[in-house]
Each structure stands twice: as C-alpha cells, then as structure tokens.
Tab-separated table of C-alpha atoms in Angstrom:
chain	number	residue	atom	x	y	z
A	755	UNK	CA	57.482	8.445	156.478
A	756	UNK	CA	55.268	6.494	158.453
A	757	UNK	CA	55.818	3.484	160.593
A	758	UNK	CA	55.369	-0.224	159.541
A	759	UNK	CA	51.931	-0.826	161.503
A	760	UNK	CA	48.709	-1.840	160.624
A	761	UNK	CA	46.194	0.352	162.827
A	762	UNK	CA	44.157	3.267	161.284
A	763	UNK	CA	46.638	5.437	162.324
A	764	UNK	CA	49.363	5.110	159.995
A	765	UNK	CA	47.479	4.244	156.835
A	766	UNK	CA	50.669	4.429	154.583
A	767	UNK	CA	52.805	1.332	155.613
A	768	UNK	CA	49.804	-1.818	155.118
A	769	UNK	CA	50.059	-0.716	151.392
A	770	UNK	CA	54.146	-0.264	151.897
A	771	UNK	CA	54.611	-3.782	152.831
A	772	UNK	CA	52.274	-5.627	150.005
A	773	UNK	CA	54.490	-3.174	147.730
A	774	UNK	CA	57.390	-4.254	149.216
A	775	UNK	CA	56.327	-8.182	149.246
A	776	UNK	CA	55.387	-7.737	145.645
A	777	UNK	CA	58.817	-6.198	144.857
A	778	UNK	CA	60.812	-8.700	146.261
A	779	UNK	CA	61.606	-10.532	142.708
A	780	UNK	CA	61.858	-7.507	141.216
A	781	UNK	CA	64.999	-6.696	143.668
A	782	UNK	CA	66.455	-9.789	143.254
A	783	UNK	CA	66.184	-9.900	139.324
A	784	UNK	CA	68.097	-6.110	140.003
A	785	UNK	CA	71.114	-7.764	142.064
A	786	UNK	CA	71.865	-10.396	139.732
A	787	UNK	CA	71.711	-8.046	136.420
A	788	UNK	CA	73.806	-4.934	138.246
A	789	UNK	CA	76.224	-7.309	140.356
A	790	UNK	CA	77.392	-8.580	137.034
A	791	UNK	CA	77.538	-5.426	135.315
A	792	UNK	CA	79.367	-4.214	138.469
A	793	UNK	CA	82.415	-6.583	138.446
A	794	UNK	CA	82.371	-6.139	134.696
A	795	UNK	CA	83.366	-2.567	135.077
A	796	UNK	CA	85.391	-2.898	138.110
A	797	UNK	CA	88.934	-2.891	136.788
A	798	UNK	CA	87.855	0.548	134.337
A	799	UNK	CA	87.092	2.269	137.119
A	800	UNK	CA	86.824	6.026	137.040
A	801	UNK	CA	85.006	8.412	139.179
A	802	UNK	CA	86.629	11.766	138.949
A	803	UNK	CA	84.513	13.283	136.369
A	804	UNK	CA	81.622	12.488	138.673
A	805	UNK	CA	80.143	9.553	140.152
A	806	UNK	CA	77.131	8.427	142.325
A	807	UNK	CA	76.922	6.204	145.601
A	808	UNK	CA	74.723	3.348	146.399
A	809	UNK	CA	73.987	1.564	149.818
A	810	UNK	CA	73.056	-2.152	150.147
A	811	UNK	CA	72.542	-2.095	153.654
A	812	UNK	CA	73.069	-5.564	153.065
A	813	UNK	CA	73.173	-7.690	156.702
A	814	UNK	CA	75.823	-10.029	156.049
A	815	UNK	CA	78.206	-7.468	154.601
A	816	UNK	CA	77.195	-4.305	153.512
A	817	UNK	CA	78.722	-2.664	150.766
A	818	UNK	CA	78.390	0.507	148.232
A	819	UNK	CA	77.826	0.593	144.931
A	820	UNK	CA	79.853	2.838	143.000
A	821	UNK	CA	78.918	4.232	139.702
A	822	UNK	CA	80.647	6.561	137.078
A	823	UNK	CA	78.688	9.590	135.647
A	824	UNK	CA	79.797	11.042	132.424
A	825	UNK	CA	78.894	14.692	130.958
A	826	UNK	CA	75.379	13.631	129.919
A	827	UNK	CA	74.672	12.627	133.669
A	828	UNK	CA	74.152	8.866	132.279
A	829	UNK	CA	75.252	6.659	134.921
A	830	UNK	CA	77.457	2.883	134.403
A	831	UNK	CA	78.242	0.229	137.116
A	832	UNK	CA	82.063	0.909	138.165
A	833	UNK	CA	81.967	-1.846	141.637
A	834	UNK	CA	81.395	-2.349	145.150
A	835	UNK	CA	83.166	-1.851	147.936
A	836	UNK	CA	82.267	-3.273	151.561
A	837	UNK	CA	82.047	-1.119	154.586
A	838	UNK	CA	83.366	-3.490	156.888
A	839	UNK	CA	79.990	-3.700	158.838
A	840	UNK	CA	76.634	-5.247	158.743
A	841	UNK	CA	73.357	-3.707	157.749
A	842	UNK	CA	69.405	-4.126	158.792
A	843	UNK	CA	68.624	-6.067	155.819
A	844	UNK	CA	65.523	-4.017	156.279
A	845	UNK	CA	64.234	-0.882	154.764
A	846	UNK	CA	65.172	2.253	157.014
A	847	UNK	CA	62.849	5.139	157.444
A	848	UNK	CA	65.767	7.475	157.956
A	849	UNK	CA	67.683	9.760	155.419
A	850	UNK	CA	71.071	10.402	154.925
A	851	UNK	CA	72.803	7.372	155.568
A	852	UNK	CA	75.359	7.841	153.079
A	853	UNK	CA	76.740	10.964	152.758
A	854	UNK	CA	79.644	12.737	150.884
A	855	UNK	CA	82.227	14.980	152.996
A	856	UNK	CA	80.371	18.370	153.226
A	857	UNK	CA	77.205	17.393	150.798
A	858	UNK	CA	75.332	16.787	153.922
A	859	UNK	CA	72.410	18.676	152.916
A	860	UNK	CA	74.312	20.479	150.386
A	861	UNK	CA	77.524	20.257	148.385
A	862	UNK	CA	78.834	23.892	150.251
A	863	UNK	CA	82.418	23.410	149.372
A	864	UNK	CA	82.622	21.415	145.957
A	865	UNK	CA	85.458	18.748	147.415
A	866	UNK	CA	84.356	14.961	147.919
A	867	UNK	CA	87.264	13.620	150.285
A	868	UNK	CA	85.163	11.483	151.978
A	869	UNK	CA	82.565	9.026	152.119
A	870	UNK	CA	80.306	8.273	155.393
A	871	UNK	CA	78.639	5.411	155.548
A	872	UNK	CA	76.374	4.275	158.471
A	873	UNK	CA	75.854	0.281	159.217
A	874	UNK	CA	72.705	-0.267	161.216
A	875	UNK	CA	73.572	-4.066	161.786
A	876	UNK	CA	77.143	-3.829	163.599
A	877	UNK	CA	76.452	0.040	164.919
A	878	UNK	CA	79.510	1.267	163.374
A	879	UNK	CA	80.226	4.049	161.032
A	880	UNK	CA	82.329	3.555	157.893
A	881	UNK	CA	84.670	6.165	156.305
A	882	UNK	CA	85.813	5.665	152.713
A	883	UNK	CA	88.126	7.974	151.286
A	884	UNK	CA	87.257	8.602	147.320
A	885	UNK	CA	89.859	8.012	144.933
A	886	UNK	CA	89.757	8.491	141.067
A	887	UNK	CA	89.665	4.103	140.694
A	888	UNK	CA	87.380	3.595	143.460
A	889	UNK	CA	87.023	3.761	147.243
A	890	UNK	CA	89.216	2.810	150.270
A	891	UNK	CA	88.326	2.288	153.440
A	892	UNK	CA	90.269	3.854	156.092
A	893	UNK	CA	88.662	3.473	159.182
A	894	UNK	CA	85.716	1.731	161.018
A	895	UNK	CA	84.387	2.898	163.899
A	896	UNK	CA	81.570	2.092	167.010
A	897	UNK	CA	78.530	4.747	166.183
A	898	UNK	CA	78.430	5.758	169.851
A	899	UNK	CA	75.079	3.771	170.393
A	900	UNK	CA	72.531	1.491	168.454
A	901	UNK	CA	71.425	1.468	165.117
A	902	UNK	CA	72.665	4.274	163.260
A	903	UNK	CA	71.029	5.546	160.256
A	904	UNK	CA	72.043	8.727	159.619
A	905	UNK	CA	75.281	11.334	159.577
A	906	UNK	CA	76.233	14.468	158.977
A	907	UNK	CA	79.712	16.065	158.181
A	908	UNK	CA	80.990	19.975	158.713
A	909	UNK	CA	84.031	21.259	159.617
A	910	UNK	CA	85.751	18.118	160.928
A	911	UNK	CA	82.916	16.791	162.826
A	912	UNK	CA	80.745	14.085	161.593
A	913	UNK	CA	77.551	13.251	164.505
A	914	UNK	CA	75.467	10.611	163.813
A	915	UNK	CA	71.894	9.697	164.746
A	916	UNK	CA	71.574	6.202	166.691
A	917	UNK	CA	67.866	5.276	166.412
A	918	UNK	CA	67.841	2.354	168.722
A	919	UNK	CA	65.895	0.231	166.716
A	920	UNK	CA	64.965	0.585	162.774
A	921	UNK	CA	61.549	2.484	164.106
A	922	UNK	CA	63.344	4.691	166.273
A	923	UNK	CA	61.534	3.773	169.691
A	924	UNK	CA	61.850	2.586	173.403
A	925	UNK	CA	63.860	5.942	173.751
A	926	UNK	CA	67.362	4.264	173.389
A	927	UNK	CA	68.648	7.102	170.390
A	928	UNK	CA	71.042	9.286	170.922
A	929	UNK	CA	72.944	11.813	168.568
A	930	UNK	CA	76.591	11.437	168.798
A	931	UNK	CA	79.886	13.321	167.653
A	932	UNK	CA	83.461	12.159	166.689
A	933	UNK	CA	86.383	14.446	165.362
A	934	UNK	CA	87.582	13.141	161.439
A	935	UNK	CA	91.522	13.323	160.727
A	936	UNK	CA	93.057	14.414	157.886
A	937	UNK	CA	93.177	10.285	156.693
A	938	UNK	CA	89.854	10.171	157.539
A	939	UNK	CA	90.383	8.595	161.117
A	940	UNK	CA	87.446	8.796	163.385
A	941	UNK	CA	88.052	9.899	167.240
A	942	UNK	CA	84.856	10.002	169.067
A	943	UNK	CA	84.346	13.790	170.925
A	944	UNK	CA	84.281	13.768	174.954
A	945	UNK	CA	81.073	14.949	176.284
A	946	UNK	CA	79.064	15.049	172.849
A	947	UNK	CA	76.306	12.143	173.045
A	948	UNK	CA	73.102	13.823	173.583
A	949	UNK	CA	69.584	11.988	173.663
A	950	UNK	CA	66.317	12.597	171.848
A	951	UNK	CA	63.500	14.939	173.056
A	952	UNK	CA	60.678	11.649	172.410
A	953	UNK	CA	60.975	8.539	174.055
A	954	UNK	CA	59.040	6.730	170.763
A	955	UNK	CA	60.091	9.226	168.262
A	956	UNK	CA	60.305	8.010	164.928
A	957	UNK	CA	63.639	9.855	164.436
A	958	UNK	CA	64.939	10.023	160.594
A	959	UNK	CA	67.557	12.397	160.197
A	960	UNK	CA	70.823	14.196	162.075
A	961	UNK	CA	72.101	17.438	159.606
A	962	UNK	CA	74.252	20.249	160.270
A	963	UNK	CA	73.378	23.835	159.073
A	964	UNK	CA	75.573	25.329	156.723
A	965	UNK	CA	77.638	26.843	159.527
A	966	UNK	CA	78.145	24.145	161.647
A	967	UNK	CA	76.811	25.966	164.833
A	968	UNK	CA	73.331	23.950	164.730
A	969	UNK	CA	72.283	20.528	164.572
A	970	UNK	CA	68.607	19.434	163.706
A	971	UNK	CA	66.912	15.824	164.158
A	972	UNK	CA	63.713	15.439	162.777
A	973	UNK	CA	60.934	13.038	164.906
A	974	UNK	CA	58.017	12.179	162.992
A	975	UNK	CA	55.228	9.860	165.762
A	976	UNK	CA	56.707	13.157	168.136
A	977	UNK	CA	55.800	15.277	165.861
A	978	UNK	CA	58.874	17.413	166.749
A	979	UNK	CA	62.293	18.775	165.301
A	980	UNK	CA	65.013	18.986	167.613
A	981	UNK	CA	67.607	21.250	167.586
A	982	UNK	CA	70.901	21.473	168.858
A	983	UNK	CA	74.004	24.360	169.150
A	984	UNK	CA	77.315	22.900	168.485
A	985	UNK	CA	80.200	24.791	170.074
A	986	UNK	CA	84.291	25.287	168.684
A	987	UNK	CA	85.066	21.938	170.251
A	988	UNK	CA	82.248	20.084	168.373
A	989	UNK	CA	80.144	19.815	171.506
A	990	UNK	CA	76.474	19.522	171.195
A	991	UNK	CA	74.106	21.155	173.937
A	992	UNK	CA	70.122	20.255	173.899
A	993	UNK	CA	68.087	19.245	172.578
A	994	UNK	CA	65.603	22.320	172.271
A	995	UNK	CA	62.373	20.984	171.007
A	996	UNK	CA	60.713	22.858	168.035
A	997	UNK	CA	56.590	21.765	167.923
A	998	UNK	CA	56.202	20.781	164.016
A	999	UNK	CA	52.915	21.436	164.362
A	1000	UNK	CA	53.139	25.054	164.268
A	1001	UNK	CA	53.604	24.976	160.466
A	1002	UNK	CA	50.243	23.284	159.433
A	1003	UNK	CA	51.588	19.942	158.706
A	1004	UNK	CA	52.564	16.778	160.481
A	1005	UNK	CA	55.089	14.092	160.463
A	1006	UNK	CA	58.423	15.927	159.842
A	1007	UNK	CA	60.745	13.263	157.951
A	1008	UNK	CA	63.722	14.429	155.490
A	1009	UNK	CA	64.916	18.093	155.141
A	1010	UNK	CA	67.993	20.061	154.014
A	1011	UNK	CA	69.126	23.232	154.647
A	1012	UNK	CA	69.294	26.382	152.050
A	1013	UNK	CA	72.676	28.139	151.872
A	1014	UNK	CA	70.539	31.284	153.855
A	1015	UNK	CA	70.222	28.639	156.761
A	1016	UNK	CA	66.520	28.002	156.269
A	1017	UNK	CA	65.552	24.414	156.965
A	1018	UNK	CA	63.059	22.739	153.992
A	1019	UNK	CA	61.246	19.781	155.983
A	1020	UNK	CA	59.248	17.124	153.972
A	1021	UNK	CA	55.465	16.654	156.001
A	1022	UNK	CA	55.122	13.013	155.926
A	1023	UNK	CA	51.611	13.343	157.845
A	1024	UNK	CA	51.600	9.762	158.718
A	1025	UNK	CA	51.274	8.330	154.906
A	1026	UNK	CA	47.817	9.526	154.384
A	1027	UNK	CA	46.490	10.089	150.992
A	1028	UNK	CA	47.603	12.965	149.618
A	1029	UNK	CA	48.856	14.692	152.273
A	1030	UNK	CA	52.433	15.113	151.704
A	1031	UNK	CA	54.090	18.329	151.816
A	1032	UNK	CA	56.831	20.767	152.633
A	1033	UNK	CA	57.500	23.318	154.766
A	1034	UNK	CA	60.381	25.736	155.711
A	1035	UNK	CA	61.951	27.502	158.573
A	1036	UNK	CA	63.867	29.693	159.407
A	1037	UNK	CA	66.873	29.120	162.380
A	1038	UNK	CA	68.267	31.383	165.466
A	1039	UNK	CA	72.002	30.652	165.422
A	1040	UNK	CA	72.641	31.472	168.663
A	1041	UNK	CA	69.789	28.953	170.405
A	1042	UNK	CA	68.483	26.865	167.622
A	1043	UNK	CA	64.889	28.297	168.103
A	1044	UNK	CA	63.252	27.759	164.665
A	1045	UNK	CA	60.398	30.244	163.438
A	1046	UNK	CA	58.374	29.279	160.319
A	1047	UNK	CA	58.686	30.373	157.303
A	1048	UNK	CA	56.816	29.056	154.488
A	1049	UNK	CA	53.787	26.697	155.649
A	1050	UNK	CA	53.259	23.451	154.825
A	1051	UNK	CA	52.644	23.430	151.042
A	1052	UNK	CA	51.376	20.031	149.680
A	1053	UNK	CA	52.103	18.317	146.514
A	1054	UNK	CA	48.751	16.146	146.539
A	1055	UNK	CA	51.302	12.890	147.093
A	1056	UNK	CA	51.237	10.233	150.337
A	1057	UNK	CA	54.133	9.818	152.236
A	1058	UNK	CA	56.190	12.368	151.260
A	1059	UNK	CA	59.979	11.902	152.735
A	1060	UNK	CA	63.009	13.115	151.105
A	1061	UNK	CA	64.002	16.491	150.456
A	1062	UNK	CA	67.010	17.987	148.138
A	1063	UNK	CA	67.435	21.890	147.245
A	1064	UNK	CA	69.953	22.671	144.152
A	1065	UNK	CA	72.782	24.837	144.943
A	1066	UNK	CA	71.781	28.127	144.301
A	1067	UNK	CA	68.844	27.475	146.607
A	1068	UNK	CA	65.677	28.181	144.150
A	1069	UNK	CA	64.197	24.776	143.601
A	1070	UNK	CA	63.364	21.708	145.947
A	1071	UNK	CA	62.726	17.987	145.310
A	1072	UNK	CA	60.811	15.875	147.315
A	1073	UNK	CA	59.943	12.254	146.897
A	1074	UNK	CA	56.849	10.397	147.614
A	1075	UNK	CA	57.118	6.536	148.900
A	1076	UNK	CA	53.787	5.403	148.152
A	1077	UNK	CA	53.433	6.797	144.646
A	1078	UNK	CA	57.144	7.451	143.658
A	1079	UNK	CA	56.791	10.820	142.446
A	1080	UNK	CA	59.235	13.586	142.856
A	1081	UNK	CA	57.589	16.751	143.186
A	1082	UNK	CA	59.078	20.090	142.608
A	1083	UNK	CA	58.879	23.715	143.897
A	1084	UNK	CA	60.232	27.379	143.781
A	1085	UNK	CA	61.962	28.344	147.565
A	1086	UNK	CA	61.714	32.099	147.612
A	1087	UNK	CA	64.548	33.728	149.530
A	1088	UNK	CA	62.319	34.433	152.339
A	1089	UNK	CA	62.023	30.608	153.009
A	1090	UNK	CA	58.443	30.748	151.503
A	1091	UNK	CA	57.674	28.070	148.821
A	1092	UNK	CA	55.387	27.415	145.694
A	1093	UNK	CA	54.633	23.732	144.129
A	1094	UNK	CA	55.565	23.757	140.573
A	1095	UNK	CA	55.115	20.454	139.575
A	1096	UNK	CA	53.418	17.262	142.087
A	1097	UNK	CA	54.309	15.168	139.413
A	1098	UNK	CA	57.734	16.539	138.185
A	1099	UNK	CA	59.256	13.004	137.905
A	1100	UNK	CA	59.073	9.500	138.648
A	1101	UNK	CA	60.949	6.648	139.840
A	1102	UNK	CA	59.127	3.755	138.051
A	1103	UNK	CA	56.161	3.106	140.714
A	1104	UNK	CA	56.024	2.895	144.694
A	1105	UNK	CA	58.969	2.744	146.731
A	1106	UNK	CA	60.768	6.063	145.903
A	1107	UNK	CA	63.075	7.169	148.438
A	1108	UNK	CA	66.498	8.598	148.616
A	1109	UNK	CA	67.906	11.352	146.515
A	1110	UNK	CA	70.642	13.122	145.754
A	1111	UNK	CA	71.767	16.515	143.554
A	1112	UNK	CA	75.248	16.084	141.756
A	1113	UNK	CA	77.687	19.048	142.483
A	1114	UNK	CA	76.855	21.345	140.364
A	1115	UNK	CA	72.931	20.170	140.881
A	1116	UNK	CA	72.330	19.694	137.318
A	1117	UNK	CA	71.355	16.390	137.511
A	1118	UNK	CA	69.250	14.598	139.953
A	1119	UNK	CA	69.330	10.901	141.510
A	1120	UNK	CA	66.735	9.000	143.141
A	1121	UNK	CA	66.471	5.376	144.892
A	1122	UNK	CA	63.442	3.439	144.652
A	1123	UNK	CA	63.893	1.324	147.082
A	1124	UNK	CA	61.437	-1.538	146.242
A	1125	UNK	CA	61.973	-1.609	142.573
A	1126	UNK	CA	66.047	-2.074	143.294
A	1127	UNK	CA	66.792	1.252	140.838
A	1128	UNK	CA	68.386	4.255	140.605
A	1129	UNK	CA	66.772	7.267	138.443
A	1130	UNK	CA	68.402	10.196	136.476
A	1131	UNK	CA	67.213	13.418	135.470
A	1132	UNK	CA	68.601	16.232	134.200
A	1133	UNK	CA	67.747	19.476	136.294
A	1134	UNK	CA	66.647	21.858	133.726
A	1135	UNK	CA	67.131	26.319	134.394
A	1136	UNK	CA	63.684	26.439	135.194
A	1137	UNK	CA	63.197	23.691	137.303
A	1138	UNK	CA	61.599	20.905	135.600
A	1139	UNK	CA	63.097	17.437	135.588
A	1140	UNK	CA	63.857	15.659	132.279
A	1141	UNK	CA	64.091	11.492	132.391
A	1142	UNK	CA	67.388	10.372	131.444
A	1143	UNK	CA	67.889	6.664	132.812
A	1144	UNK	CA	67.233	4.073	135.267
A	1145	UNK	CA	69.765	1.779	136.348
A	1146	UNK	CA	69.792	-1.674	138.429
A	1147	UNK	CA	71.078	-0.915	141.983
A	1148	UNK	CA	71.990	-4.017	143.730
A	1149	UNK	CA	70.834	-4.743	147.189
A	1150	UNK	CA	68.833	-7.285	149.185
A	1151	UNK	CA	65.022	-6.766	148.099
A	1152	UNK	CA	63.296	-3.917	149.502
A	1153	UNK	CA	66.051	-3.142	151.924
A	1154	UNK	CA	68.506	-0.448	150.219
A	1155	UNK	CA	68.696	2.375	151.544
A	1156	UNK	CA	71.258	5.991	150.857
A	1157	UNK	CA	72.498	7.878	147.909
A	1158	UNK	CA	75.499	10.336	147.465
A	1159	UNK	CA	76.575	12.227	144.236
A	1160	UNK	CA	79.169	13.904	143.232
C-alpha cells in the first residue's frame, strides 16, 4: 500500500483520501446502524460455533467487534469489547493487527485461545482470551516501542512490529518479543527488540513462519523484506535484508506463509494503476535468506495489499484498496502461482483491506475500510468466491483497521 502523499510518486493515496473524505458519512451511518445491532445481541452471545473479529482502532477507546458465524458462514452482531488502549483514529497501512492465537498467517493448529490486539494510540498490546459468551481481557501490556500495528503469535511468543509513526518513518520501529502465559499474561523477552533494515521504511507487517524459527517484516518505500531467525528462547537475531526487487515487482505490503514455508507477498508497486500483484518465496530456515519462487504475477488491480492462503495451501486472496477487488489464484507446491480470477470478489467499492479465512477456510472475510463493512463469501472447491453478505462494522470513519476469524 502506498503512502498518504501527493507527489507523482505514489499515485494511489490522492485518490485514497477523496475516497476516504467521501466515505466519511457512509462510516458514520455504519456505527450508528451496527452499534445498535451490537448491544442488541450482546446478552445472546455465542461464538463457539465460529465467530469473526473486528477492530475500531477507535482513539478514545478502542474496542473489537465481535460477531457470531453460523453454518452458512452468515455473520450477526454479538458486542464489543474494549482493549483497554487507544487507537490512531486513522487508517493504518499495516496488516495483521488483530490476530487469533496461532492464525497468524494461518490457522496451523485449529485452537483460538487467544486474541491479540495491537493499539497504535497508547503503544500497548491487548490480549483477550475467547470465551463461548464473549471476550475477556486479561492483560495489557507496553508494545516495547511506538505505534504498533502488527503481531504475530507461535509457540508462546507473540513479537510485534512498532512502526514509529502510522507511515512507518524517521527510523524509530523496532520488532519486539514478549513470552504469553498460560492466562494469557504478557512478559516482555530480554534481549529481543531488534530494529528495521530502512530508516523511512514503510513497514506493514511482523509474521512468523509456520515453525517459529523465522520472522519476516515487509518494507514497502525500502523496497525490502526483512528477515529474522528466532532461537529456543524466543530471541530474534537480524535483520537480514532480502532486495524485493529481485522478484519483478515492487512495494512488498501483506503476505502469509504456506504450510511448505513459502512466503506469498502482495506487490503494492506504489498504488499505480494496475500494477498490483503477488509473488512467492521460498525461505532458508537456518539464515532466513529468501530465494524466489514464483514472480510477481499481477491481477490488473492498484494497490494491491492483503494476502490470505486457505489451509491446504492451493488458493490465495488478495485485496485491492483502490478498486476493492479480491483477486484469486492457484499456489502450486513449488511456490509458483497462476491468477484465476482479478475480479473474484468485491467488497462494495474502494477501500478494501483486511481479510481473513475462517478455520476450516471455507469462508472468507474482508474489511472495507472506507465503506465501514465487513464481506462474506463462501470459498468454493475450486477456488472461486461466492457473495454471501455484507455487514455494518462499526468504527470511526475511514479508520478501522484488522480482522480475525475463527
């Protein structure tokens, strides 16, 4: 995703903030009809068949937005809960700033203890622990620097990417790790805050891979993905700097990893027309090297951002801020990819951003961020996406930002 200026150089974000200005009644006309709804529901609360996680990274109190899903995927308000913290009250160019237990890229081990929750305006870091009638919040926490906006969660150790600032510059970020109890307590780890390769690096996201042993940040104005090994104690060494360029794109935003331990990275290419795209790599364990393998493939959409991959690793979804399309493709086992469909779904106009796959990835959620709405489709066997609702998400206008599912 690109960043909010005006010169010829990041063409995406003029048109980004007339959306957003034009969106802003929208938005509010969202929070009044879903905060009602909300409380409505709030005492027939019940998220254990499956349920779906809002952020309002709301600056006076932040809060998520809880809703049940039933068999059919079809989603119904069931409350908020506050974090404790403050958000931006801005919209974040960052991904994964609400995450479920391990689901952070992918749900690897089907249990959804806990909820992360990163608060931009108080630099703390939330943990909820999900229960059947809602979420409780059982510890609050200092991020380990300024701004966060985005975690990751594997194997007891959550890190967390502190941006500095909501564009990720004046090289103040900083990726830092903390140890979660069994109550969901965080303890920050001795010895674990590491900095950013760029000093003006547009950073978006911190994930683990599958394993644990590696962590990646992606920097889009750098142009670079870092990479990090993670020892037994939770430690992370680096960063090792991996040039994005060298897969044909530019602009590396969101990304996930397979369950073979390639990474997918969305190719933001600085929001100009058309140019959005995806590419894949694959990762050394031992030093975090990364080698590519599939080059950038584009989807003929601008600004393309957020990546998801279904569990049994043969389709990605990526959506595009500008036009709010979700695009689809095939992710052979190699890493390499085909498009399958630029124009697989839609989230009701510009301002698509988050996503997220339920458990068993049959169904598929997406923010638009402007609009103040969540989308659902059903995931169908061979890929395609099938329109099955969208719902009010409450937040202040043009400012939410994360989505979890479960």
């Amino acid at each position: 995703m690109s960043e909010i200026h005006t010169s010829s150089e990041h063409r995406g974000w003029p048109l980004r903030g007339s959306i957003l200005a034009l969106g802003l009644l929208l938005c509010a006309l969202a929070w009044i009809g879903a905060g009602s709804s909300a409380q409505a529901q709030g005492n027939q609360v019940n998220l254990s068949p499956g349920a779906v996680f809002a952020m309002t990274n709301d600056p006076t109190n932040n809060e998520v937005t809880a809703y049940q899903r039933d068999a059919d995927g079809l989603l119904t308000p069931a409350g908020t809960f506050s974090t404790g913290g403050q958000g931006s009250g801005v919209f974040e160019q960052s991904a994964n700033s609400l995450i479920l237990d391990e689901q952070s890229p992918n749900n690897l081990n089907g249990g959804y203890k806990f909820l992360f929750a990163t608060n931009a305006g108080s630099n703390t870091i939330s943990v909820f622990r999900v229960r059947p009638d809602g979420l409780e919040l059982v510890d609050q926490q200092p991020s380990g620097g300024t701004h966060p906006m985005s975690v990751t969660f594997r194997k007891n150790v959550l890190y967390v990417l502190n941006g500095g600032n909501v564009q990720c510059t004046g090289g103040q970020s900083n990726i830092s790790g903390f140890n979660v109890g069994p109550s969901g307590q965080l303890t920050p780890i001795a010895g674990s805050t590491r900095p950013l390769t760029g000093q003006s690096s547009g950073c978006a996201q911190v994930s683990f891979n599958p394993s644990g042993t590696v962590l990646a940040v992606t920097e889009r104005s750098s142009d670079i993905i870092d990479t990090y090994t993670v020892d037994g104690n939770g430690i992370a060494t680096g960063p090792t700097p991996n040039d994005n360029a060298e897969s044909g794109g530019s602009g590396p935003f969101g990304f996930t990893f397979t369950q073979r331990d390639q990474l997918l990275v969305t190719e933001s290419s600085g929001g100009a027309p058309g140019q959005g795209g995806l590419a894949s790599y694959d990762v050394d364990q031992k030093t975090g090297t990364l080698e590519v393998a599939g080059t950038n493939t584009r989807n003929g959409q601008s600004d393309t951002c957020w990546v998801v991959n279904t569990d049994h690793g043969k389709f990605a979804f990526v959506t595009s801020f500008i036009s709010g399309n979700i695009s689809s493709y095939s992710v052979d086992p190699d890493g390499r990819l085909t498009l399958l469909n630029p124009n697989a779904g839609n989230t009701g106009g510009s301002g698509a951003s988050d996503q997220s796959l339920s458990g068993n990835s049959r169904f598929l959620y997406a923010r638009n961020s402007v609009q103040g709405t969540i989308s659902s489709f059903r995931v169908a066997d061979d890929g395609n996406l099938v329109s099955l609702q969208t719902i009010a998400a409450p937040d202040p206008a043009g400012a939410g930002i994360g989505i979890a599912a479960k």
